[in-house]
Tab-separated table of C-alpha atoms in Angstrom:
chain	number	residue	atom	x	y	z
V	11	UNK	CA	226.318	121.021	129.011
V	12	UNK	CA	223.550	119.334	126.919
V	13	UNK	CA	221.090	117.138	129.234
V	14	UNK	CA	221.068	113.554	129.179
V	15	UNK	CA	218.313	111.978	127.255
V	16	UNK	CA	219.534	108.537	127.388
V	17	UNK	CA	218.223	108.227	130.793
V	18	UNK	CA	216.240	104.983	131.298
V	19	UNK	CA	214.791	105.582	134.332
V	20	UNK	CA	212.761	108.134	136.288
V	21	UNK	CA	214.000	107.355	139.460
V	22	UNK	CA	216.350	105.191	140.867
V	23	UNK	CA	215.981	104.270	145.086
V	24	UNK	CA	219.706	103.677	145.973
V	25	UNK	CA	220.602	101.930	149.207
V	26	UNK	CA	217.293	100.026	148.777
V	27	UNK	CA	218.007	96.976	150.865
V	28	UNK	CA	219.245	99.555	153.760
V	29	UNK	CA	216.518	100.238	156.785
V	30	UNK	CA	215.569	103.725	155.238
V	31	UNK	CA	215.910	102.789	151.813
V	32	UNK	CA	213.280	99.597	151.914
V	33	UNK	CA	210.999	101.967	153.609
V	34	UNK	CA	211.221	104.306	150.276
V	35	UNK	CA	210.951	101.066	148.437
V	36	UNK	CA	207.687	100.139	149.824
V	37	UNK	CA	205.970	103.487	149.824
V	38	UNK	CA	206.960	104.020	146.012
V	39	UNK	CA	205.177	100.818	145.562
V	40	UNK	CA	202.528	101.734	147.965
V	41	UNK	CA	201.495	104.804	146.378
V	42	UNK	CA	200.692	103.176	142.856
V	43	UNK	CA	198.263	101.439	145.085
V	44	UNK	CA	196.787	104.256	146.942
V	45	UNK	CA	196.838	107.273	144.805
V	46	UNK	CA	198.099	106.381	141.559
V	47	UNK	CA	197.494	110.229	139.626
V	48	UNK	CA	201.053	110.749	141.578
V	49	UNK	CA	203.056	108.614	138.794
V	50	UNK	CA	202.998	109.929	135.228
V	51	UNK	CA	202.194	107.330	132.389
V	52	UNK	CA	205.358	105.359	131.401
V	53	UNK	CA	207.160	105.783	135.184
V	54	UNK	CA	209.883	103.529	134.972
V	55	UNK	CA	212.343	102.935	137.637
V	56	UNK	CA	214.993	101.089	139.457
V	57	UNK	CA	216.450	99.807	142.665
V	58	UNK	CA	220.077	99.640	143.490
V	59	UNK	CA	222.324	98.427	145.941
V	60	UNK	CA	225.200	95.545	146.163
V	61	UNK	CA	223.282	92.491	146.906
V	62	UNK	CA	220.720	91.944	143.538
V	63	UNK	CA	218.863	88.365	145.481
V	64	UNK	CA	218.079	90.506	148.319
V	65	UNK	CA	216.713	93.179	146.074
V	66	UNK	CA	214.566	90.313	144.126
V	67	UNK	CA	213.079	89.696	147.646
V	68	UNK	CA	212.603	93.010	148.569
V	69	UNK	CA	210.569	93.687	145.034
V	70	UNK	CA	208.871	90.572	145.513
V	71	UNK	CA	207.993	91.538	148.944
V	72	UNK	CA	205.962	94.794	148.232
V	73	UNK	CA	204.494	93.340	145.048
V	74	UNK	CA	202.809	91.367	146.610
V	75	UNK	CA	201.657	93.138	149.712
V	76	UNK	CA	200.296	96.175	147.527
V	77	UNK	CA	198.630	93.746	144.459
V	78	UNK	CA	197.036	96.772	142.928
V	79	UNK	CA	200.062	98.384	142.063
V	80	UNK	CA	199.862	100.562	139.363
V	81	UNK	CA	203.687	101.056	137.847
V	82	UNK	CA	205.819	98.588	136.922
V	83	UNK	CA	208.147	96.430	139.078
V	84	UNK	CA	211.305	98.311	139.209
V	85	UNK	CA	214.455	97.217	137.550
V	86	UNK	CA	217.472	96.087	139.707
V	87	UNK	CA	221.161	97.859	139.254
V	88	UNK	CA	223.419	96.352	141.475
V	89	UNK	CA	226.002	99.854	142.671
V	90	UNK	CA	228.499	99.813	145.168
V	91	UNK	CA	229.921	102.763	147.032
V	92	UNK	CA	233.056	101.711	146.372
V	93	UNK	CA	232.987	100.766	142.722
V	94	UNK	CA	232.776	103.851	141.006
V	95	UNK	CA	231.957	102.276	137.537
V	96	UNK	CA	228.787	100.984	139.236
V	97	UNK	CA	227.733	104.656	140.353
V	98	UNK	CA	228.413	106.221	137.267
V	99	UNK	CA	226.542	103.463	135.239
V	100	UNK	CA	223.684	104.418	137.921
V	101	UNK	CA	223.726	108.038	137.373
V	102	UNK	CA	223.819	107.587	133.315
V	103	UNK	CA	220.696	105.444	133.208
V	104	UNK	CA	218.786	107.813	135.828
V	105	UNK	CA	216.967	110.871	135.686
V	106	UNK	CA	216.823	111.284	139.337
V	107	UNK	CA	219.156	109.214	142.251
V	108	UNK	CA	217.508	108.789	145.883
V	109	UNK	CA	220.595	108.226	147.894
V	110	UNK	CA	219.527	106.111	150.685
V	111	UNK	CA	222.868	105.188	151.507
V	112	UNK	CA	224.331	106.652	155.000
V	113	UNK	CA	226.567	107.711	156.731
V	114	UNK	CA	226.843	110.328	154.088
V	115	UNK	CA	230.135	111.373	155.138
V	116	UNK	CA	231.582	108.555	154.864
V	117	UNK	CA	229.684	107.283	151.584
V	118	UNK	CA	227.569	109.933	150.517
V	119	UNK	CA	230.259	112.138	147.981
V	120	UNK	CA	231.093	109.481	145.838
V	121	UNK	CA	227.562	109.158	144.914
V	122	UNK	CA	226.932	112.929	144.594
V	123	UNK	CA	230.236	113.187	142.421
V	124	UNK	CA	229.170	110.507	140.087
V	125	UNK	CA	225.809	111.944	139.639
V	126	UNK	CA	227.746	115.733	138.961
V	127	UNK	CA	229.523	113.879	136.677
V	128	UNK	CA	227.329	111.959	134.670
V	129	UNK	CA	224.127	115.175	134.446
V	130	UNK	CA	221.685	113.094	137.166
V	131	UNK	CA	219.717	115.124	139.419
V	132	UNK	CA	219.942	113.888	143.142
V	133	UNK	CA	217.919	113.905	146.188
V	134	UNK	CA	219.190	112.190	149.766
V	135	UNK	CA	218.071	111.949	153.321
V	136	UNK	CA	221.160	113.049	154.863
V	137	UNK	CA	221.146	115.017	157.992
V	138	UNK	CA	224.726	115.980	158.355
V	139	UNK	CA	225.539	119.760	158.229
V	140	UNK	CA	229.293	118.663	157.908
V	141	UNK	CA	228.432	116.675	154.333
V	142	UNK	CA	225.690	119.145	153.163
V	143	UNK	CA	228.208	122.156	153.182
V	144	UNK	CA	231.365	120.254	152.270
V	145	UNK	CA	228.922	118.878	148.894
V	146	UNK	CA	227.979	122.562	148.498
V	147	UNK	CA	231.147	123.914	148.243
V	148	UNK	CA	232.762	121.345	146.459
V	149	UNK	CA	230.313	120.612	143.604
V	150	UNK	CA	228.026	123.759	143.121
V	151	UNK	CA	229.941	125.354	140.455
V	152	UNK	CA	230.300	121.884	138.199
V	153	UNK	CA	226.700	120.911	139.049
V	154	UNK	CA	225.825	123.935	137.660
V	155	UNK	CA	227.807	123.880	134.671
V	156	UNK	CA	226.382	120.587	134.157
V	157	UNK	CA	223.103	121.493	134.215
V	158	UNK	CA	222.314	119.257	136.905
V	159	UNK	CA	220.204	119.598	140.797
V	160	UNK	CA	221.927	117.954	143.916
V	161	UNK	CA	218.287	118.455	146.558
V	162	UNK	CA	220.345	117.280	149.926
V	163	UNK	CA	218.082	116.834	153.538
V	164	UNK	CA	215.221	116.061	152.151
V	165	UNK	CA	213.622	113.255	154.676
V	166	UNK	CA	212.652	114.557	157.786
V	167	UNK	CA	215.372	116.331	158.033
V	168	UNK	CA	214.904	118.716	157.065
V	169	UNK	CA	212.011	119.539	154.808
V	170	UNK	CA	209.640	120.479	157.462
V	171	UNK	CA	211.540	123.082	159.038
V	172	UNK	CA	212.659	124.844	155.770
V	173	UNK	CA	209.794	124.148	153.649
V	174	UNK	CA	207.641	125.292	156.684
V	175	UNK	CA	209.655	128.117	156.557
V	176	UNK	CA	208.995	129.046	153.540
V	177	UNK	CA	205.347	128.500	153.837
V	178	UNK	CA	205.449	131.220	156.698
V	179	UNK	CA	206.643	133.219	154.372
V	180	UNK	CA	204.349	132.886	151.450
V	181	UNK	CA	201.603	133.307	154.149
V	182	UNK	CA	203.407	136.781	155.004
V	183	UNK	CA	203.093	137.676	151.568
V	184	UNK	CA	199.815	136.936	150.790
V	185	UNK	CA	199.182	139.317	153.546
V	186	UNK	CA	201.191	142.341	152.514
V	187	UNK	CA	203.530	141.711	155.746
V	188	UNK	CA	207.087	140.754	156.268
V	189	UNK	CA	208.901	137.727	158.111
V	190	UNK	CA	211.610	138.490	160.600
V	191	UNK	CA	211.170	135.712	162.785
V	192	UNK	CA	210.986	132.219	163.310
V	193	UNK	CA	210.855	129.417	166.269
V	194	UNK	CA	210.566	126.020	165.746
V	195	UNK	CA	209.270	123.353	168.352
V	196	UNK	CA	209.714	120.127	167.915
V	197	UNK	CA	207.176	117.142	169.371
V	198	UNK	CA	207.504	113.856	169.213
V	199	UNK	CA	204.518	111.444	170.284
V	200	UNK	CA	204.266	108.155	170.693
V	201	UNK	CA	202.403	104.973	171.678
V	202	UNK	CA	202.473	101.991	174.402
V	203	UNK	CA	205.187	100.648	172.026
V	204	UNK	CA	207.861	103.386	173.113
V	205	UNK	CA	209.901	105.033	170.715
V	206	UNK	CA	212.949	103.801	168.419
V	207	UNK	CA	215.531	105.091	166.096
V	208	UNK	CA	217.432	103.122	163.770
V	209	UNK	CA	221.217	102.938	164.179
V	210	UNK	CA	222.580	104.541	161.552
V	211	UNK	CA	220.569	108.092	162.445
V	212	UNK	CA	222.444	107.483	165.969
V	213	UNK	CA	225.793	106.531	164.429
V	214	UNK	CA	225.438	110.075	162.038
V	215	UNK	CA	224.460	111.761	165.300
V	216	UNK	CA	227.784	110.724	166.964
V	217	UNK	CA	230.031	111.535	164.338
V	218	UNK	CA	228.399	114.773	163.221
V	219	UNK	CA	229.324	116.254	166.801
V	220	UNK	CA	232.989	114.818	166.170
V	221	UNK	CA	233.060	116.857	162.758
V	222	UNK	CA	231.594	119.814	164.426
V	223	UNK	CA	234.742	121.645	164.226
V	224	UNK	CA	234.722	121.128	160.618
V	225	UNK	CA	232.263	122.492	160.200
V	226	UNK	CA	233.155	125.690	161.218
V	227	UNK	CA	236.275	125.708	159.488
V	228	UNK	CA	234.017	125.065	155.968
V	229	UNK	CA	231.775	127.499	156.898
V	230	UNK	CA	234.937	130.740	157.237
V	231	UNK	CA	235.955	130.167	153.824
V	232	UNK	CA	232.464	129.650	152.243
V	233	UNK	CA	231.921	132.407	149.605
V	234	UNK	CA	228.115	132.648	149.981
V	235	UNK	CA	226.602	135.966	151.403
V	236	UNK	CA	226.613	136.877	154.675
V	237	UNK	CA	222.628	136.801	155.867
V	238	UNK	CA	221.284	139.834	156.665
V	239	UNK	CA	219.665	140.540	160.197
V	240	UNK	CA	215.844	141.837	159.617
V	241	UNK	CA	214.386	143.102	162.771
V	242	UNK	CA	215.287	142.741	166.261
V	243	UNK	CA	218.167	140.154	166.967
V	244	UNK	CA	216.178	136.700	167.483
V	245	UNK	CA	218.402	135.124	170.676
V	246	UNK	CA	218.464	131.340	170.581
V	247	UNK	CA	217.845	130.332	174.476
V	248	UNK	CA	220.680	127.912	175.325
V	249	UNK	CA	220.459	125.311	177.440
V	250	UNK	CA	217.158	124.492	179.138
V	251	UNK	CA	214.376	127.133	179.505
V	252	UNK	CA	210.736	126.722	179.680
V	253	UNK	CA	208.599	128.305	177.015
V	254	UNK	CA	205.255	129.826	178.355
V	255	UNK	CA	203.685	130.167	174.822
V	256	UNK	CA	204.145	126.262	174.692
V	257	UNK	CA	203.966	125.557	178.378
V	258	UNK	CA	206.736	123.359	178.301
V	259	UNK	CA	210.736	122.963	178.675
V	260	UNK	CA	212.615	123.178	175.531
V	261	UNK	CA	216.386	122.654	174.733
V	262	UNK	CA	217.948	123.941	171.624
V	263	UNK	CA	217.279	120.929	168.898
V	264	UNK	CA	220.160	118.983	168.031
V	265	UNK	CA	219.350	118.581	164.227
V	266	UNK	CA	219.980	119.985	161.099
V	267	UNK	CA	217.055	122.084	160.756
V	268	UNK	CA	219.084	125.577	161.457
V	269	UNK	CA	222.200	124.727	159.212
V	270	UNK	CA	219.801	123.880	156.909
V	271	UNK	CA	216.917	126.888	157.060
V	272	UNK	CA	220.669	129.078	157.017
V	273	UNK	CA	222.015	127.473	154.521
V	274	UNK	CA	219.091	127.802	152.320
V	275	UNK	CA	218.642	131.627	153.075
V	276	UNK	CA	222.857	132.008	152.066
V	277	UNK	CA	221.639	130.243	148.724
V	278	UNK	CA	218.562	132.509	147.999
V	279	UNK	CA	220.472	135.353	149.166
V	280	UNK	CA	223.456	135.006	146.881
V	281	UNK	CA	221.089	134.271	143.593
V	282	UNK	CA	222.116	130.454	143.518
V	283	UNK	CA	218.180	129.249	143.612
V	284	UNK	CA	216.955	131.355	140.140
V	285	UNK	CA	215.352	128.797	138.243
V	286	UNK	CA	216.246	129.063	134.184
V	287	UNK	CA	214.338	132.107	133.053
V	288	UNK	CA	214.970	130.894	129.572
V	289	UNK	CA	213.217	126.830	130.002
V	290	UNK	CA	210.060	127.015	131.133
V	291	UNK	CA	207.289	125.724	128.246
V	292	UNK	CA	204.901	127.817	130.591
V	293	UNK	CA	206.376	131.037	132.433
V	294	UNK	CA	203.367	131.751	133.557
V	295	UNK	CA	203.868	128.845	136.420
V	296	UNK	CA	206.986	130.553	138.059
V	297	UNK	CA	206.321	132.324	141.729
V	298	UNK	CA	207.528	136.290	140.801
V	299	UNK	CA	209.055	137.108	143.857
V	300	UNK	CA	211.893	134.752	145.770
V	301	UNK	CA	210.863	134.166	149.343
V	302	UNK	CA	212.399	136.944	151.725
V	303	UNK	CA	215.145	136.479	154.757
V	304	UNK	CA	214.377	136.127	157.955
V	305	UNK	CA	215.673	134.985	161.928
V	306	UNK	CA	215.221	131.098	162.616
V	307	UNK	CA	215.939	129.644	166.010
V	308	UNK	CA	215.218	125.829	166.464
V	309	UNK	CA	213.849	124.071	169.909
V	310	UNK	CA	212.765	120.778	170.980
V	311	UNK	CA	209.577	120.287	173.414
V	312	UNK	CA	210.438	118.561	176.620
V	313	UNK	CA	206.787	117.873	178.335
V	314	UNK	CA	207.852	116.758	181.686
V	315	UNK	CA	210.298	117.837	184.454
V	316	UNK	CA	211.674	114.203	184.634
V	317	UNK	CA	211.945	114.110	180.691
V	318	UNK	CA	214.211	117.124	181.051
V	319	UNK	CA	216.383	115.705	183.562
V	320	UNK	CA	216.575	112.481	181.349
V	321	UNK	CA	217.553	114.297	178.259
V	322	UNK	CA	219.826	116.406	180.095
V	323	UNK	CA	221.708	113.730	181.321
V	324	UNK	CA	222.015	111.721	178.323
V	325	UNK	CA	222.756	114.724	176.064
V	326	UNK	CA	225.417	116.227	178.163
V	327	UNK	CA	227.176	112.103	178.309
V	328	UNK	CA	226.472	111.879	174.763
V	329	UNK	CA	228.536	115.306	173.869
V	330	UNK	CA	231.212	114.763	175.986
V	331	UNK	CA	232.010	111.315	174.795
V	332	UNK	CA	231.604	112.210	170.906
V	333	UNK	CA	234.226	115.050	171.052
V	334	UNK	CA	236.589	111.780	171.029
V	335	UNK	CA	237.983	108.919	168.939
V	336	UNK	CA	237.671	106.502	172.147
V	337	UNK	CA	234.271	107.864	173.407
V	338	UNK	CA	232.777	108.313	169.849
V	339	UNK	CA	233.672	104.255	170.091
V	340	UNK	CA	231.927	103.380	173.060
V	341	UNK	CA	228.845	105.335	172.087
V	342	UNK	CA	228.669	103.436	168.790
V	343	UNK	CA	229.724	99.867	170.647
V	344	UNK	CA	226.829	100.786	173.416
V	345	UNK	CA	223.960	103.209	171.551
V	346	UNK	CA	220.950	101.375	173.691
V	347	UNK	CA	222.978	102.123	177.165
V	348	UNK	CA	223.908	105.740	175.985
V	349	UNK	CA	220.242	106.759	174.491
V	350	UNK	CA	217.978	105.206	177.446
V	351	UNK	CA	217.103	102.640	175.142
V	352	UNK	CA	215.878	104.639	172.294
V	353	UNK	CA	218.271	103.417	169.455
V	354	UNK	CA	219.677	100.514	169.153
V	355	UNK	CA	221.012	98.083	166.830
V	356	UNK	CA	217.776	96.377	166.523
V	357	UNK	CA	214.896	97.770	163.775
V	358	UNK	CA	212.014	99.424	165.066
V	359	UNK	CA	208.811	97.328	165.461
V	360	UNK	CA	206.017	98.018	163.102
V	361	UNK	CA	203.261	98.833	165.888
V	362	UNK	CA	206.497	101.726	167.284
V	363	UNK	CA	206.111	103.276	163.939
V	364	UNK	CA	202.391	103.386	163.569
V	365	UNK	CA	202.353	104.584	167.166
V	366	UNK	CA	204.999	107.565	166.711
V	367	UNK	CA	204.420	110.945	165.168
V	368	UNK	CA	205.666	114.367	164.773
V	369	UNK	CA	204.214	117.855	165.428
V	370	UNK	CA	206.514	121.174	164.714
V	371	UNK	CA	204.993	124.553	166.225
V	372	UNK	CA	206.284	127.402	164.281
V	373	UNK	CA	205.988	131.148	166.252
V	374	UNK	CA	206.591	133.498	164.171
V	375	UNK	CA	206.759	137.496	163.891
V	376	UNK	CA	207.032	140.091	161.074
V	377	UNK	CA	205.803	143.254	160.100
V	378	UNK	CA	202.623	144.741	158.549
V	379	UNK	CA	204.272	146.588	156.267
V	380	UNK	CA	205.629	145.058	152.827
V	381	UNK	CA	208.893	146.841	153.988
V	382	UNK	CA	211.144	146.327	157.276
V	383	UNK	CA	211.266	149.265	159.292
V	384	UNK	CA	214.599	150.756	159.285
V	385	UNK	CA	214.647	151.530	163.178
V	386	UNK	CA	213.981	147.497	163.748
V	387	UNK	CA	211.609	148.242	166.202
V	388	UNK	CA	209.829	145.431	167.757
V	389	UNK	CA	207.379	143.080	165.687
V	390	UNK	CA	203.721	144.424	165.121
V	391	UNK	CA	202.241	140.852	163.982
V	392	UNK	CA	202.726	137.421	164.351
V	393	UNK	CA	201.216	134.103	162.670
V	394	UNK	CA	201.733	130.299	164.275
V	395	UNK	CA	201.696	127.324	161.806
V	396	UNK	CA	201.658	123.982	163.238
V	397	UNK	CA	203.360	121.177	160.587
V	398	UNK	CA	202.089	117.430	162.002
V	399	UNK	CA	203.318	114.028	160.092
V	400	UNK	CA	203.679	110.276	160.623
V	401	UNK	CA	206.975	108.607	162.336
V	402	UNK	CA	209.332	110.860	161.252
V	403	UNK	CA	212.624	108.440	160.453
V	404	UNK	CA	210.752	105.464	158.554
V	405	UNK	CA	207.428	106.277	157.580
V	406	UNK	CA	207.379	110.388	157.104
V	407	UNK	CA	211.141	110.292	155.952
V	408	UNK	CA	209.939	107.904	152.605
V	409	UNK	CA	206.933	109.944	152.008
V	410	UNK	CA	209.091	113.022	151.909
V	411	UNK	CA	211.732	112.095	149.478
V	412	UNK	CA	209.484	110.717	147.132
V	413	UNK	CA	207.665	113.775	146.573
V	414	UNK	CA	210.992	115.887	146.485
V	415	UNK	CA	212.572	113.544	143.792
V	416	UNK	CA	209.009	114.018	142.100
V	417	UNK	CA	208.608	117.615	142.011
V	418	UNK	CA	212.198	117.720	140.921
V	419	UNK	CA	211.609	115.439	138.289
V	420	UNK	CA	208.493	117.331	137.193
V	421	UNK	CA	209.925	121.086	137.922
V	422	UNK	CA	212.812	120.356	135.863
V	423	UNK	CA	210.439	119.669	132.849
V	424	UNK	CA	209.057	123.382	133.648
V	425	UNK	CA	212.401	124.984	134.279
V	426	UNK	CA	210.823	125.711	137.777
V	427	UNK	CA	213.963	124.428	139.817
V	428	UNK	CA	217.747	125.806	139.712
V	429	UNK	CA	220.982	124.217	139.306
V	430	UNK	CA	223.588	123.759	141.370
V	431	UNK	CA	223.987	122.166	144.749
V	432	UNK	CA	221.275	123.166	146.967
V	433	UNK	CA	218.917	122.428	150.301
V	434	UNK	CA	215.109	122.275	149.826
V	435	UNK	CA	213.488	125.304	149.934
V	436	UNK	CA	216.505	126.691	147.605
V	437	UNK	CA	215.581	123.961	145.255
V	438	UNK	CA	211.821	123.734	145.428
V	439	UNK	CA	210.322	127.464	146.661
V	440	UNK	CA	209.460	127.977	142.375
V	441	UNK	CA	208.058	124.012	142.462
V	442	UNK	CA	204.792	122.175	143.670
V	443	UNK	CA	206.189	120.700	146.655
V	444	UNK	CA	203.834	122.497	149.256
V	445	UNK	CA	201.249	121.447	147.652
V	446	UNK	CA	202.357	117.886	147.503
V	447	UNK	CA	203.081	116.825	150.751
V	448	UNK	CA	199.660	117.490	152.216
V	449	UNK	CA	198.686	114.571	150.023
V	450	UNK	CA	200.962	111.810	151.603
V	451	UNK	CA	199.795	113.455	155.408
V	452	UNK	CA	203.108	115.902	156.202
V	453	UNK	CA	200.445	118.989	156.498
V	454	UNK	CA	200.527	122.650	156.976
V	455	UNK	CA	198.163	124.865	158.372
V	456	UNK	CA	197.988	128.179	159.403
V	457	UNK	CA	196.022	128.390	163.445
């Protein structure tokens, strides 16, 4: 199918009046201000979301808290989840569609379909295995047909974890070696302020354990490659262990991360991330060899004895109660009771954001040979990367997706990025987006 060069704008931020989505807002507008060589000459964009007076405010807002913009005040396109003829007149003025607009498996395929549909390229923040695989399965073959990119997880979830991964693995190729394993740890810090989560992450958290089953079920009749297992088999520790590398307890993390890192390895795997060979103005740009397979196992640091007993507690309440209709209720009806106090209904303060920040340890093993051994003998090598970042929800989360909807924008130009419905390191491992990031503070670094 031809491409559609009647679209009007760049990017489009829908949900922008949501929590998440005024964060993207801002920083959009922010980044004019502070490093304007990110925005191409002639960036033109929108806003969208249901209520156009709020959206004046919200423009008016940022416009004149960052005076030095540099790009234009964005246009407003009032959309509705529920009004399809609003989503597809979206999609056909957009080159690229943020979907800011969550739960996303409640609200999140009409938006995909309607960008599918209409040959709109699509980035989200989602976090939900359930959606992400359910999308994939559904709408790979006409997004591809269509010539168009669906990009899902890529906010904090989960961009660190499988872009890191595939910077381990362009680190084991620059060295002649070869990636088997994997393990990610997970830090959170933060200040005096305490820590806070806005309610819709907690209300996707209760409902993705509820669909957990469903999961599973998409997952049996999925028709994507089995993964091969290089090396020795990479045992996830269940339940709570402490990790002497890190000198601390850890607990399997609850998040996307590993659907997402597999998912994207099933996508490589099965050739569903070849960019066009046929598009790019320069072929010179494309990476010659797709990134290699390897063992991921996912963990979250717990730095105290007492913090490990807390999270205990609360995570074994938490998945009992969201395995049913009445209990996934009164979670939603009481998140502050049911999360110590870490998510609520309320917004998080400005001085809890500034104060909060991410760190991700990655331990990793491999070979160094350019070929695994066929006996799968134990690792001979091993390199650690530590990924570090802002807040991860409100502040790291915006700074993300921006740069994902930009390289996508800018990739697809080059014929760097493939079609189809896809996670980000399937997307992006031909793209810019390593180097990218660094610049809005999400860094990686080899130690």
């Amino acid at each position: 199918m031809a491409t559609n060069d009647n679209n009007k704008y760049d990017i489009t931020v829908f949900g922008a009046t949501g929590l998440t989505g005024s964060h993207i807002v801002e920083h959009v507008i922010e980044l004019s201000a502070s490093q304007p060589e990110m925005y191409f000459h002639g960036f033109h964009w929108a806003i969208a979301g249901r209520n156009e007076q709020q959206m004046q405010q919200l423009i008016q807002k940022y416009m004149t808290k960052y005076p030095s913009a540099t790009i234009p005040e964005p246009d407003i396109l009032v959309a509705n989840v529920m009004r399809r003829d609003t989503l597809n007149a979206m999609a056909k003025q957009s080159k690229v569609v943020i979907n800011a607009v969550g739960p996303f498996r409640f609200m999140g395929e009409y938006v995909v379909r309607s960008c599918v549909e209409n040959n709109c390229d699509y980035v989200d923040v989602t976090g939900e295995p359930e959606f992400v695989e359910r999308m994939q399965r559904t709408y790979h073959d006409q997004a591809r047909k269509n010539n168009t990119t669906i990009v899902h997880c890529c906010g904090f979830d989960s961009v660190p974890a499988d872009i890191g991964s595939l910077y381990v693995k362009e680190l084991y190729q620059e060295k002649g070696w070869s990636p088997v394993h994997i393990e990610m740890f997970l830090r959170i810090y933060h200040g005096e302020a305490g820590i806070h989560g806005g309610f819709a992450t907690y209300e996707s958290a209760v409902h993705g354990v509820g669909s957990a089953e469903l999961l599973r079920e998409i997952r049996k009749v999925s028709g994507l490659a089995k993964l091969p297992r290089p090396g020795p088999q990479l045992k996830l520790k269940k339940g709570v262990s402490y990790n002497h590398d890190m000198q601390m307890y850890t607990i399997p993390f609850p998040g996307a991360d590993t659907s997402v890192v597999r998912l994207s390895q099933q996508l490589l795997v099965s050739g569903q991330a070849e960019p066009p060979t046929n598009s790019s103005s320069n072929p010179s740009q494309n990476k010659n060899v797709m990134p290699p397979t390897v063992q991921f196992a996912a963990y979250m640091l717990l730095p105290t004895f007492w913090i490990m007993l807390q999270v205990c507690f609360y995570g074994l309440l938490f998945s009992f109660l969201a395995t049913t209709p009445w209990g996934r209720n009164l979670l939603l009806k009481h998140p502050e009771f049911f999360s110590k106090g870490i998510f609520s209904k309320q917004n998080p303060t400005n001085e809890q954001l500034r104060q909060t920040s991410f760190e991700i340890t990655l331990l990793t093993k491999g070979y160094q040979t350019k070929t695994i051994p066929v006996d799968n003998h134990e690792p001979d090598c091993h390199v650690k990367v530590m990924i570090r970042g802002p807040e991860p929800g409100y502040i790291g989360t915006p700074r993300i997706v921006l740069q994902c909807a930009l390289a996508l924008l800018h990739g697809k130009k080059k014929g760097q990025v493939p079609v189809g419905v896809l996670t980000p390191s399937a997307a992006f491992w031909n793209t810019d987006l390593l180097k990218r990031l660094p610049s809005v503070d999400i860094t990686f670094e080899e130690v």
